[in-house]
mmCIF file of C-alpha atoms in Angstrom:
data_model
loop_
_atom_site.group_PDB
_atom_site.id
_atom_site.type_symbol
_atom_site.label_atom_id
_atom_site.label_comp_id
_atom_site.label_asym_id
_atom_site.label_seq_id
_atom_site.Cartn_x
_atom_site.Cartn_y
_atom_site.Cartn_z
ATOM 1 C CA MET A 27 111.100 96.940 83.250
ATOM 2 C CA ALA A 28 108.578 96.331 85.992
ATOM 3 C CA TYR A 29 106.880 99.384 87.399
ATOM 4 C CA VAL A 30 105.986 97.862 90.765
ATOM 5 C CA LYS A 31 108.831 97.388 93.201
ATOM 6 C CA GLU A 32 108.955 95.255 96.323
ATOM 7 C CA ILE A 33 109.642 97.104 99.605
ATOM 8 C CA SER A 34 111.273 95.759 102.736
ATOM 9 C CA ILE A 35 108.191 95.959 104.960
ATOM 10 C CA ILE A 36 106.515 92.564 105.440
ATOM 11 C CA GLY A 37 103.004 92.372 106.897
ATOM 12 C CA ARG A 38 101.287 89.513 108.650
ATOM 13 C CA VAL A 39 97.726 88.126 108.522
ATOM 14 C CA GLU A 40 96.264 88.216 112.063
ATOM 15 C CA ALA A 41 92.767 87.064 111.243
ATOM 16 C CA CYS A 42 90.522 85.960 108.388
ATOM 17 C CA LEU A 43 86.773 86.727 108.415
ATOM 18 C CA LEU A 44 83.732 85.808 106.350
ATOM 19 C CA ASN A 45 80.128 86.887 106.051
ATOM 20 C CA PRO A 46 78.114 84.474 103.930
ATOM 21 C CA ASP A 47 74.966 86.567 103.987
ATOM 22 C CA ARG A 48 74.857 90.364 103.928
ATOM 23 C CA ALA A 49 71.161 90.259 104.847
ATOM 24 C CA THR A 50 72.088 89.182 108.356
ATOM 25 C CA GLY A 51 74.102 92.382 108.825
ATOM 26 C CA LEU A 52 77.542 93.783 108.299
ATOM 27 C CA GLU A 53 79.306 91.632 110.896
ATOM 28 C CA LYS A 54 81.640 88.866 109.746
ATOM 29 C CA LEU A 55 82.789 85.670 111.466
ATOM 30 C CA PRO A 56 86.374 84.553 112.051
ATOM 31 C CA THR A 57 87.599 81.603 109.965
ATOM 32 C CA ASP A 58 90.959 79.837 109.623
ATOM 33 C CA SER A 59 91.584 80.719 106.034
ATOM 34 C CA LEU A 60 90.056 82.351 102.957
ATOM 35 C CA THR A 61 90.008 80.892 99.445
ATOM 36 C CA LEU A 62 90.471 83.553 96.762
ATOM 37 C CA THR A 63 89.284 83.125 93.186
ATOM 38 C CA PHE A 64 88.999 85.801 90.528
ATOM 39 C CA ASP A 65 85.426 86.298 91.806
ATOM 40 C CA GLY A 66 86.686 87.182 95.308
ATOM 41 C CA ILE A 67 86.482 85.233 98.528
ATOM 42 C CA THR A 68 84.617 81.970 98.156
ATOM 43 C CA GLY A 69 81.518 82.027 100.368
ATOM 44 C CA ASP A 70 81.630 85.716 101.237
ATOM 45 C CA CYS A 71 78.677 87.988 100.510
ATOM 46 C CA HIS A 72 80.898 90.387 98.557
ATOM 47 C CA SER A 73 82.227 87.827 96.113
ATOM 48 C CA GLY A 74 81.244 87.839 92.449
ATOM 49 C CA PRO A 75 82.628 89.037 89.125
ATOM 50 C CA THR A 76 80.523 92.212 89.249
ATOM 51 C CA MET A 77 78.897 94.525 91.816
ATOM 52 C CA LEU A 78 76.248 97.224 91.673
ATOM 53 C CA SER A 79 77.058 100.934 92.053
ATOM 54 C CA ASP A 80 75.788 102.405 95.303
ATOM 55 C CA ALA A 81 76.024 105.555 97.405
ATOM 56 C CA ARG A 82 79.805 105.539 97.153
ATOM 57 C CA THR A 83 79.836 106.246 93.440
ATOM 58 C CA LEU A 84 76.897 108.615 93.025
ATOM 59 C CA LYS A 85 79.124 111.268 91.464
ATOM 60 C CA GLN A 86 79.998 108.836 88.686
ATOM 61 C CA TYR A 87 77.026 106.476 88.336
ATOM 62 C CA PRO A 88 73.388 106.270 89.318
ATOM 63 C CA ARG A 89 72.620 103.458 91.774
ATOM 64 C CA GLY A 90 72.357 99.913 90.448
ATOM 65 C CA VAL A 91 74.784 100.062 87.559
ATOM 66 C CA THR A 92 76.734 96.836 86.967
ATOM 67 C CA LEU A 93 80.487 97.344 87.565
ATOM 68 C CA ARG A 94 83.453 95.052 87.713
ATOM 69 C CA ASN A 95 83.754 93.955 91.347
ATOM 70 C CA ARG A 96 86.778 95.812 92.709
ATOM 71 C CA ARG A 97 85.605 95.623 96.367
ATOM 72 C CA GLN A 98 86.080 91.862 96.762
ATOM 73 C CA VAL A 99 88.204 92.026 99.909
ATOM 74 C CA SER A 100 88.170 94.532 102.806
ATOM 75 C CA LEU A 101 91.399 94.863 104.805
ATOM 76 C CA VAL A 102 92.052 96.610 108.128
ATOM 77 C CA SER A 103 95.053 96.714 110.424
ATOM 78 C CA VAL A 104 95.569 95.962 114.096
ATOM 79 C CA GLU A 105 97.341 99.265 114.488
ATOM 80 C CA GLU A 106 94.640 101.431 112.908
ATOM 81 C CA MET A 107 91.804 99.572 114.700
ATOM 82 C CA ALA A 108 93.542 100.382 117.951
ATOM 83 C CA GLU A 109 93.783 104.041 117.015
ATOM 84 C CA ILE A 110 90.107 104.227 116.126
ATOM 85 C CA ALA A 111 89.142 102.427 119.348
ATOM 86 C CA GLU A 112 91.151 104.960 121.335
ATOM 87 C CA LYS A 113 89.470 107.856 119.598
ATOM 88 C CA LEU A 114 86.032 106.292 120.240
ATOM 89 C CA ASP A 115 86.985 105.580 123.830
ATOM 90 C CA ILE A 116 86.174 101.870 123.632
ATOM 91 C CA PRO A 117 88.477 99.033 124.764
ATOM 92 C CA ALA A 118 88.808 97.476 121.285
ATOM 93 C CA LEU A 119 87.355 97.547 117.795
ATOM 94 C CA PRO A 120 87.076 93.956 116.512
ATOM 95 C CA PRO A 121 87.426 93.714 112.712
ATOM 96 C CA GLU A 122 84.192 91.679 112.510
ATOM 97 C CA TRP A 123 82.195 94.750 113.616
ATOM 98 C CA ILE A 124 83.233 96.720 110.558
ATOM 99 C CA GLY A 125 82.891 94.042 107.883
ATOM 100 C CA ALA A 126 86.569 93.361 107.301
ATOM 101 C CA ASN A 127 87.798 90.143 105.669
ATOM 102 C CA LEU A 128 91.419 90.466 106.724
ATOM 103 C CA LEU A 129 93.045 91.847 109.801
ATOM 104 C CA VAL A 130 96.717 92.487 109.165
ATOM 105 C CA SER A 131 99.641 93.857 111.195
ATOM 106 C CA GLY A 132 103.042 95.338 110.556
ATOM 107 C CA ILE A 133 102.091 97.644 107.695
ATOM 108 C CA PRO A 134 102.175 101.267 108.876
ATOM 109 C CA ASP A 135 99.353 103.509 107.699
ATOM 110 C CA LEU A 136 97.758 100.569 105.883
ATOM 111 C CA THR A 137 94.877 102.741 104.715
ATOM 112 C CA LEU A 138 97.221 105.096 102.904
ATOM 113 C CA LEU A 139 98.978 102.412 100.836
ATOM 114 C CA PRO A 140 98.915 103.631 97.207
ATOM 115 C CA PRO A 141 96.273 102.382 94.758
ATOM 116 C CA SER A 142 97.551 99.490 92.596
ATOM 117 C CA THR A 143 99.853 98.283 95.368
ATOM 118 C CA ARG A 144 100.150 94.465 95.177
ATOM 119 C CA MET A 145 99.858 92.430 98.375
ATOM 120 C CA MET A 146 101.233 88.918 98.017
ATOM 121 C CA PHE A 147 100.376 86.290 100.628
ATOM 122 C CA SER A 148 102.357 83.169 101.598
ATOM 123 C CA SER A 149 100.590 80.903 99.077
ATOM 124 C CA GLY A 150 101.304 83.353 96.210
ATOM 125 C CA ALA A 151 97.670 84.611 96.254
ATOM 126 C CA THR A 152 97.810 88.308 95.424
ATOM 127 C CA LEU A 153 95.466 91.250 95.913
ATOM 128 C CA ILE A 154 95.612 94.569 94.077
ATOM 129 C CA ILE A 155 94.455 97.579 96.082
ATOM 130 C CA ASP A 156 91.892 99.782 94.469
ATOM 131 C CA LEU A 157 91.088 102.451 97.033
ATOM 132 C CA GLU A 158 90.885 103.460 100.634
ATOM 133 C CA ASN A 159 87.650 102.302 102.203
ATOM 134 C CA GLU A 160 85.181 105.023 103.205
ATOM 135 C CA PRO A 161 84.009 104.994 106.816
ATOM 136 C CA CYS A 162 80.234 104.902 106.619
ATOM 137 C CA ARG A 163 77.271 104.709 108.942
ATOM 138 C CA TYR A 164 76.829 100.903 109.118
ATOM 139 C CA PRO A 165 79.819 100.142 111.382
ATOM 140 C CA ALA A 166 78.812 103.127 113.537
ATOM 141 C CA ASP A 167 75.526 101.412 114.264
ATOM 142 C CA VAL A 168 77.221 98.097 115.162
ATOM 143 C CA ILE A 169 79.680 99.848 117.502
ATOM 144 C CA GLU A 170 76.789 101.855 119.016
ATOM 145 C CA ARG A 171 74.933 98.637 119.793
ATOM 146 C CA HIS A 172 77.980 97.237 121.646
ATOM 147 C CA HIS A 173 79.017 100.527 123.292
ATOM 148 C CA PRO A 174 76.084 102.896 123.461
ATOM 149 C CA GLY A 175 77.179 106.484 123.114
ATOM 150 C CA HIS A 176 80.513 105.599 121.482
ATOM 151 C CA GLY A 177 79.698 104.418 117.965
ATOM 152 C CA LEU A 178 78.274 107.340 116.142
ATOM 153 C CA ALA A 179 81.538 109.233 115.849
ATOM 154 C CA PHE A 180 82.949 106.310 113.802
ATOM 155 C CA PRO A 181 82.723 107.881 110.326
ATOM 156 C CA LYS A 182 84.696 110.909 111.524
ATOM 157 C CA MET A 183 87.204 109.147 113.795
ATOM 158 C CA ALA A 184 87.921 106.389 111.274
ATOM 159 C CA GLN A 185 88.894 108.763 108.444
ATOM 160 C CA HIS A 186 91.990 107.430 106.716
ATOM 161 C CA LYS A 187 92.205 104.515 109.187
ATOM 162 C CA ARG A 188 89.357 102.276 107.979
ATOM 163 C CA GLY A 189 91.468 100.144 105.685
ATOM 164 C CA LEU A 190 91.389 99.288 102.015
ATOM 165 C CA VAL A 191 89.345 97.486 99.394
ATOM 166 C CA ALA A 192 91.102 95.187 96.935
ATOM 167 C CA TRP A 193 90.500 92.628 94.213
ATOM 168 C CA VAL A 194 92.150 89.324 93.361
ATOM 169 C CA GLU A 195 95.046 89.401 90.883
ATOM 170 C CA ARG A 196 96.127 85.841 91.542
ATOM 171 C CA GLU A 197 94.053 83.036 93.031
ATOM 172 C CA GLY A 198 95.100 81.109 96.142
ATOM 173 C CA LYS A 199 94.594 80.739 99.850
ATOM 174 C CA ILE A 200 95.099 83.202 102.702
ATOM 175 C CA THR A 201 95.651 81.753 106.192
ATOM 176 C CA SER A 202 96.137 83.399 109.587
ATOM 177 C CA GLY A 203 99.880 83.829 110.154
ATOM 178 C CA ASP A 204 100.648 84.329 106.424
ATOM 179 C CA THR A 205 103.301 86.881 105.498
ATOM 180 C CA ILE A 206 102.382 89.710 103.180
ATOM 181 C CA ARG A 207 104.891 91.017 100.647
ATOM 182 C CA LEU A 208 104.214 94.499 99.238
ATOM 183 C CA PHE A 209 104.919 95.688 95.662
ATOM 184 C CA LEU A 210 104.325 99.408 95.154
ATOM 185 C CA PRO A 211 103.860 101.416 91.974
ATOM 186 C CA PRO A 212 106.003 104.565 91.589
ATOM 187 C CA GLN A 213 104.968 107.223 94.063
ATOM 188 C CA ARG A 214 104.602 110.657 92.551
ATOM 189 C CA LEU A 215 102.041 113.436 92.230
ATOM 190 C CA TRP A 216 100.274 114.368 88.980
ATOM 191 C CA ASN A 217 100.432 118.120 89.016
ATOM 192 C CA HIS A 218 97.581 119.255 86.754
ATOM 193 C CA MET B 28 81.978 109.888 100.916
ATOM 194 C CA ALA B 29 83.482 109.033 97.539
ATOM 195 C CA TYR B 30 87.259 108.864 97.441
ATOM 196 C CA VAL B 31 87.604 109.601 93.749
ATOM 197 C CA LYS B 32 86.914 113.172 92.632
ATOM 198 C CA GLU B 33 86.241 114.506 89.139
ATOM 199 C CA ILE B 34 88.711 117.066 87.853
ATOM 200 C CA SER B 35 88.061 119.828 85.312
ATOM 201 C CA ILE B 36 90.318 118.461 82.578
ATOM 202 C CA ILE B 37 88.346 116.693 79.836
ATOM 203 C CA GLY B 38 90.132 114.477 77.331
ATOM 204 C CA ARG B 39 89.093 113.398 73.825
ATOM 205 C CA VAL B 40 89.328 110.115 71.940
ATOM 206 C CA GLU B 41 91.307 110.749 68.745
ATOM 207 C CA ALA B 42 91.474 107.205 67.441
ATOM 208 C CA CYS B 43 90.419 103.630 68.266
ATOM 209 C CA LEU B 44 92.587 100.660 67.284
ATOM 210 C CA LEU B 45 92.297 96.878 67.266
ATOM 211 C CA ASN B 46 94.570 93.900 66.722
ATOM 212 C CA PRO B 47 92.594 90.680 66.389
ATOM 213 C CA ASP B 48 95.647 88.447 66.256
ATOM 214 C CA ARG B 49 98.869 88.997 68.237
ATOM 215 C CA ALA B 50 100.623 86.395 66.073
ATOM 216 C CA THR B 51 100.618 88.856 63.165
ATOM 217 C CA GLY B 52 102.652 91.319 65.222
ATOM 218 C CA LEU B 53 102.236 94.192 67.587
ATOM 219 C CA GLU B 54 100.654 96.588 65.107
ATOM 220 C CA LYS B 55 96.986 97.457 65.429
ATOM 221 C CA LEU B 56 94.426 98.708 62.889
ATOM 222 C CA PRO B 57 92.248 101.804 63.184
ATOM 223 C CA THR B 58 88.532 101.227 63.714
ATOM 224 C CA ASP B 59 85.555 103.531 64.295
ATOM 225 C CA SER B 60 84.724 102.342 67.782
ATOM 226 C CA LEU B 61 85.568 99.754 70.465
ATOM 227 C CA THR B 62 83.104 97.631 72.373
ATOM 228 C CA LEU B 63 84.156 97.124 76.009
ATOM 229 C CA THR B 64 82.962 94.227 78.101
ATOM 230 C CA PHE B 65 84.356 93.056 81.437
ATOM 231 C CA ASP B 66 86.691 90.855 79.387
ATOM 232 C CA GLY B 67 88.200 93.857 77.640
ATOM 233 C CA ILE B 68 87.851 95.017 73.991
ATOM 234 C CA THR B 69 85.746 92.682 71.937
ATOM 235 C CA GLY B 70 87.852 91.220 69.109
ATOM 236 C CA ASP B 71 91.194 92.436 70.433
ATOM 237 C CA CYS B 72 94.038 90.032 71.063
ATOM 238 C CA HIS B 73 94.447 91.294 74.632
ATOM 239 C CA SER B 74 90.829 90.679 75.664
ATOM 240 C CA GLY B 75 89.948 87.955 78.140
ATOM 241 C CA PRO B 76 89.151 87.609 81.847
ATOM 242 C CA THR B 77 92.713 86.479 82.625
ATOM 243 C CA MET B 78 96.237 86.897 81.250
ATOM 244 C CA LEU B 79 99.551 85.075 81.760
ATOM 245 C CA SER B 80 102.427 86.600 83.684
ATOM 246 C CA ASP B 81 105.400 87.539 81.497
ATOM 247 C CA ALA B 82 108.719 89.356 81.571
ATOM 248 C CA ARG B 83 107.028 92.396 83.143
ATOM 249 C CA THR B 84 106.253 90.609 86.390
ATOM 250 C CA LEU B 85 109.279 88.404 86.886
ATOM 251 C CA LYS B 86 110.044 89.908 90.274
ATOM 252 C CA GLN B 87 106.630 88.762 91.457
ATOM 253 C CA TYR B 88 105.730 85.683 89.424
ATOM 254 C CA PRO B 89 107.382 83.114 87.239
ATOM 255 C CA ARG B 90 106.254 83.253 83.589
ATOM 256 C CA GLY B 91 102.926 81.663 82.662
ATOM 257 C CA VAL B 92 100.995 82.227 85.938
ATOM 258 C CA THR B 93 97.298 82.997 85.398
ATOM 259 C CA LEU B 94 96.400 86.526 86.589
ATOM 260 C CA ARG B 95 93.301 88.672 86.376
ATOM 261 C CA ASN B 96 93.613 90.595 83.091
ATOM 262 C CA ARG B 97 94.434 94.160 84.099
ATOM 263 C CA ARG B 98 96.074 95.045 80.768
ATOM 264 C CA GLN B 99 92.887 94.968 78.688
ATOM 265 C CA VAL B 100 93.309 98.393 77.117
ATOM 266 C CA SER B 101 96.465 100.315 76.127
ATOM 267 C CA LEU B 102 96.178 104.134 75.948
ATOM 268 C CA VAL B 103 98.591 106.683 74.550
ATOM 269 C CA SER B 104 98.273 110.422 73.927
ATOM 270 C CA VAL B 105 98.798 112.615 70.854
ATOM 271 C CA GLU B 106 100.991 114.903 72.938
ATOM 272 C CA GLU B 107 103.294 112.205 74.280
ATOM 273 C CA MET B 108 103.559 110.419 70.906
ATOM 274 C CA ALA B 109 104.737 113.751 69.409
ATOM 275 C CA GLU B 110 107.354 114.107 72.166
ATOM 276 C CA ILE B 111 108.689 110.612 71.576
ATOM 277 C CA ALA B 112 108.736 111.144 67.772
ATOM 278 C CA GLU B 113 110.783 114.290 68.270
ATOM 279 C CA LYS B 114 113.265 112.521 70.513
ATOM 280 C CA LEU B 115 113.581 109.700 67.958
ATOM 281 C CA ASP B 116 113.939 112.256 65.171
ATOM 282 C CA ILE B 117 111.099 110.793 63.089
ATOM 283 C CA PRO B 118 108.161 112.760 61.625
ATOM 284 C CA ALA B 119 105.453 110.961 63.622
ATOM 285 C CA LEU B 120 104.830 107.945 65.818
ATOM 286 C CA PRO B 121 101.458 106.411 64.847
ATOM 287 C CA PRO B 122 99.732 104.693 67.802
ATOM 288 C CA GLU B 123 99.294 101.533 65.733
ATOM 289 C CA TRP B 124 103.047 100.955 65.758
ATOM 290 C CA ILE B 125 103.167 100.600 69.496
ATOM 291 C CA GLY B 126 100.122 98.463 70.018
ATOM 292 C CA ALA B 127 97.821 101.128 71.486
ATOM 293 C CA ASN B 128 94.019 100.701 71.538
ATOM 294 C CA LEU B 129 93.205 104.316 72.210
ATOM 295 C CA LEU B 130 94.866 107.556 71.128
ATOM 296 C CA VAL B 131 93.618 110.409 73.294
ATOM 297 C CA SER B 132 94.321 114.136 73.534
ATOM 298 C CA GLY B 133 93.909 116.946 76.031
ATOM 299 C CA ILE B 134 95.209 115.046 79.097
ATOM 300 C CA PRO B 135 98.633 116.417 80.082
ATOM 301 C CA ASP B 136 101.226 113.816 81.127
ATOM 302 C CA LEU B 137 98.742 111.044 80.398
ATOM 303 C CA THR B 138 101.340 108.401 81.389
ATOM 304 C CA LEU B 139 101.679 109.869 84.852
ATOM 305 C CA LEU B 140 97.947 109.776 85.721
ATOM 306 C CA PRO B 141 97.678 108.075 89.141
ATOM 307 C CA PRO B 142 96.828 104.357 89.399
ATOM 308 C CA SER B 143 93.078 103.785 90.040
ATOM 309 C CA THR B 144 92.126 106.899 88.128
ATOM 310 C CA ARG B 145 88.739 106.379 86.428
ATOM 311 C CA MET B 146 88.328 107.434 82.746
ATOM 312 C CA MET B 147 84.665 107.764 81.737
ATOM 313 C CA PHE B 148 83.813 107.914 78.040
ATOM 314 C CA SER B 149 80.723 109.517 76.429
ATOM 315 C CA SER B 150 78.638 106.311 76.548
ATOM 316 C CA GLY B 151 79.385 105.870 80.249
ATOM 317 C CA ALA B 152 81.915 103.099 79.564
ATOM 318 C CA THR B 153 84.648 103.435 82.175
ATOM 319 C CA LEU B 154 88.245 102.269 82.452
ATOM 320 C CA ILE B 155 90.300 102.038 85.631
ATOM 321 C CA ILE B 156 94.003 102.645 85.231
ATOM 322 C CA ASP B 157 96.290 100.032 86.695
ATOM 323 C CA LEU B 158 99.794 101.217 85.812
ATOM 324 C CA GLU B 159 102.037 103.105 83.463
ATOM 325 C CA ASN B 160 102.982 100.975 80.436
ATOM 326 C CA GLU B 161 106.614 99.982 80.199
ATOM 327 C CA PRO B 162 108.400 100.822 76.951
ATOM 328 C CA CYS B 163 109.807 97.555 75.650
ATOM 329 C CA ARG B 164 111.687 96.244 72.659
ATOM 330 C CA TYR B 165 108.777 95.288 70.389
ATOM 331 C CA PRO B 166 107.766 98.799 69.334
ATOM 332 C CA ALA B 167 111.425 99.637 68.873
ATOM 333 C CA ASP B 168 111.604 96.947 66.181
ATOM 334 C CA VAL B 169 108.477 98.220 64.416
ATOM 335 C CA ILE B 170 109.808 101.784 64.377
ATOM 336 C CA GLU B 171 113.224 100.572 63.231
ATOM 337 C CA ARG B 172 111.533 98.832 60.281
ATOM 338 C CA HIS B 173 109.812 102.042 59.244
ATOM 339 C CA HIS B 174 112.728 104.378 60.034
ATOM 340 C CA PRO B 175 116.011 102.416 60.064
ATOM 341 C CA GLY B 176 118.434 103.846 62.600
ATOM 342 C CA HIS B 177 115.730 105.600 64.606
ATOM 343 C CA GLY B 178 113.769 102.892 66.405
ATOM 344 C CA LEU B 179 116.151 101.250 68.815
ATOM 345 C CA ALA B 180 116.230 104.186 71.249
ATOM 346 C CA PHE B 181 112.493 103.816 71.838
ATOM 347 C CA PRO B 182 112.629 102.111 75.242
ATOM 348 C CA LYS B 183 114.815 104.879 76.599
ATOM 349 C CA MET B 184 113.118 107.848 74.827
ATOM 350 C CA ALA B 185 109.642 106.657 75.642
ATOM 351 C CA GLN B 186 110.175 106.424 79.408
ATOM 352 C CA HIS B 187 107.149 107.884 81.225
ATOM 353 C CA LYS B 188 105.516 108.833 77.894
ATOM 354 C CA ARG B 189 104.388 105.422 76.590
ATOM 355 C CA GLY B 190 100.908 105.561 78.052
ATOM 356 C CA LEU B 191 98.867 103.470 80.406
ATOM 357 C CA VAL B 192 97.216 100.084 80.749
ATOM 358 C CA ALA B 193 93.691 99.849 82.089
ATOM 359 C CA TRP B 194 90.794 97.460 82.660
ATOM 360 C CA VAL B 195 87.048 97.822 82.233
ATOM 361 C CA GLU B 196 85.021 98.951 85.245
ATOM 362 C CA ARG B 197 81.823 99.576 83.247
ATOM 363 C CA GLU B 198 80.908 98.081 79.918
ATOM 364 C CA GLY B 199 79.981 100.240 76.900
ATOM 365 C CA LYS B 200 81.241 101.664 73.643
ATOM 366 C CA ILE B 201 84.134 104.018 72.925
ATOM 367 C CA THR B 202 83.972 106.002 69.661
ATOM 368 C CA SER B 203 86.411 108.481 68.088
ATOM 369 C CA GLY B 204 85.445 111.960 69.241
ATOM 370 C CA ASP B 205 84.196 110.801 72.631
ATOM 371 C CA THR B 206 84.908 113.015 75.625
ATOM 372 C CA ILE B 207 86.823 111.546 78.601
ATOM 373 C CA ARG B 208 85.946 112.566 82.136
ATOM 374 C CA LEU B 209 88.583 111.893 84.783
ATOM 375 C CA PHE B 210 87.997 110.824 88.405
ATOM 376 C CA LEU B 211 91.163 110.774 90.500
ATOM 377 C CA PRO B 212 91.874 109.081 93.839
ATOM 378 C CA PRO B 213 93.467 111.225 96.577
ATOM 379 C CA GLN B 214 97.029 112.158 95.638
ATOM 380 C CA ARG B 215 99.531 111.697 98.476
ATOM 381 C CA LEU B 216 102.743 109.867 99.198
ATOM 382 C CA TRP B 217 103.061 106.884 101.557
ATOM 383 C CA ASN B 218 106.149 107.693 103.527
ATOM 384 C CA HIS B 219 107.436 104.366 104.822
#
């Protein structure tokens, strides 16, 4: 009866990150664990029941429209960060530079996981994926500061490798070292 | 930069339906319009910020776990209801018998629309699709009451035609006759 099915791939949480104040910049700080409520990550600048539309949704909404917050958590993978770093010719791309809350490993092509995939962590806390995250200019500037001459290609080089945004389906804690179970909706194309 | 794109197909709202009290049964009553807030449809028995896990999610959760409500609105289409009615050999399948909130037309294979598709109504109110709705036993019983001998095949005959469940991204009103704009995420398969 259920239309999401668990797959055999199990991911792992490599790092948890927080940014209490967006005004100080995009960069986040490592932390031992994250507490998820239906508002998002407690203490993170992106938490809240709602968010305002911005440049990402200009084809749908003017700026400043109140929307349900579906960008509560930003996830990236060790594997994809390494690929982007290689393309940018820098030694490493730390997740804190690009505003991620979770660095995970063991999930191939993390960014391409289908919308509405469920990610269940060891505590039972569960995220639902909304969409791929769009590589934008802000991380480019951070990388450029650390590695002058290497950051500005980020939006192009990070295409389809910049991770996902997700929202909380079930409250709970996420801790470094957690396993991540994956429940996928049916995969098929809508041909119209 | 946006990862959802509008398509040229425009749907139409054919009917709005409400059920204030689930205890009276699955059947809903027609109404002129629906008011959407972030909690769902005002006055409907499925509204609320959260919901409890049930038989649909047994592979993920035990029953009774508090989850974000992502089944706020149930949508079905005129075209798919006609197909199910034909398979059940009954003259028509009214949306109120199967607990739908919205009957729409003009969107082919409504049930197969990809997860995270945005549906924007005339007022600007917007739903985000979570998943296909699973045909279960309750509508079968209602149909069986109206057409003895024809209802029990519903779960089988309604596979992939029983519509969608969605949640509110932007608040607003939905009225019969509204147009529905569709914004789809990238369509692709995750091959792992």
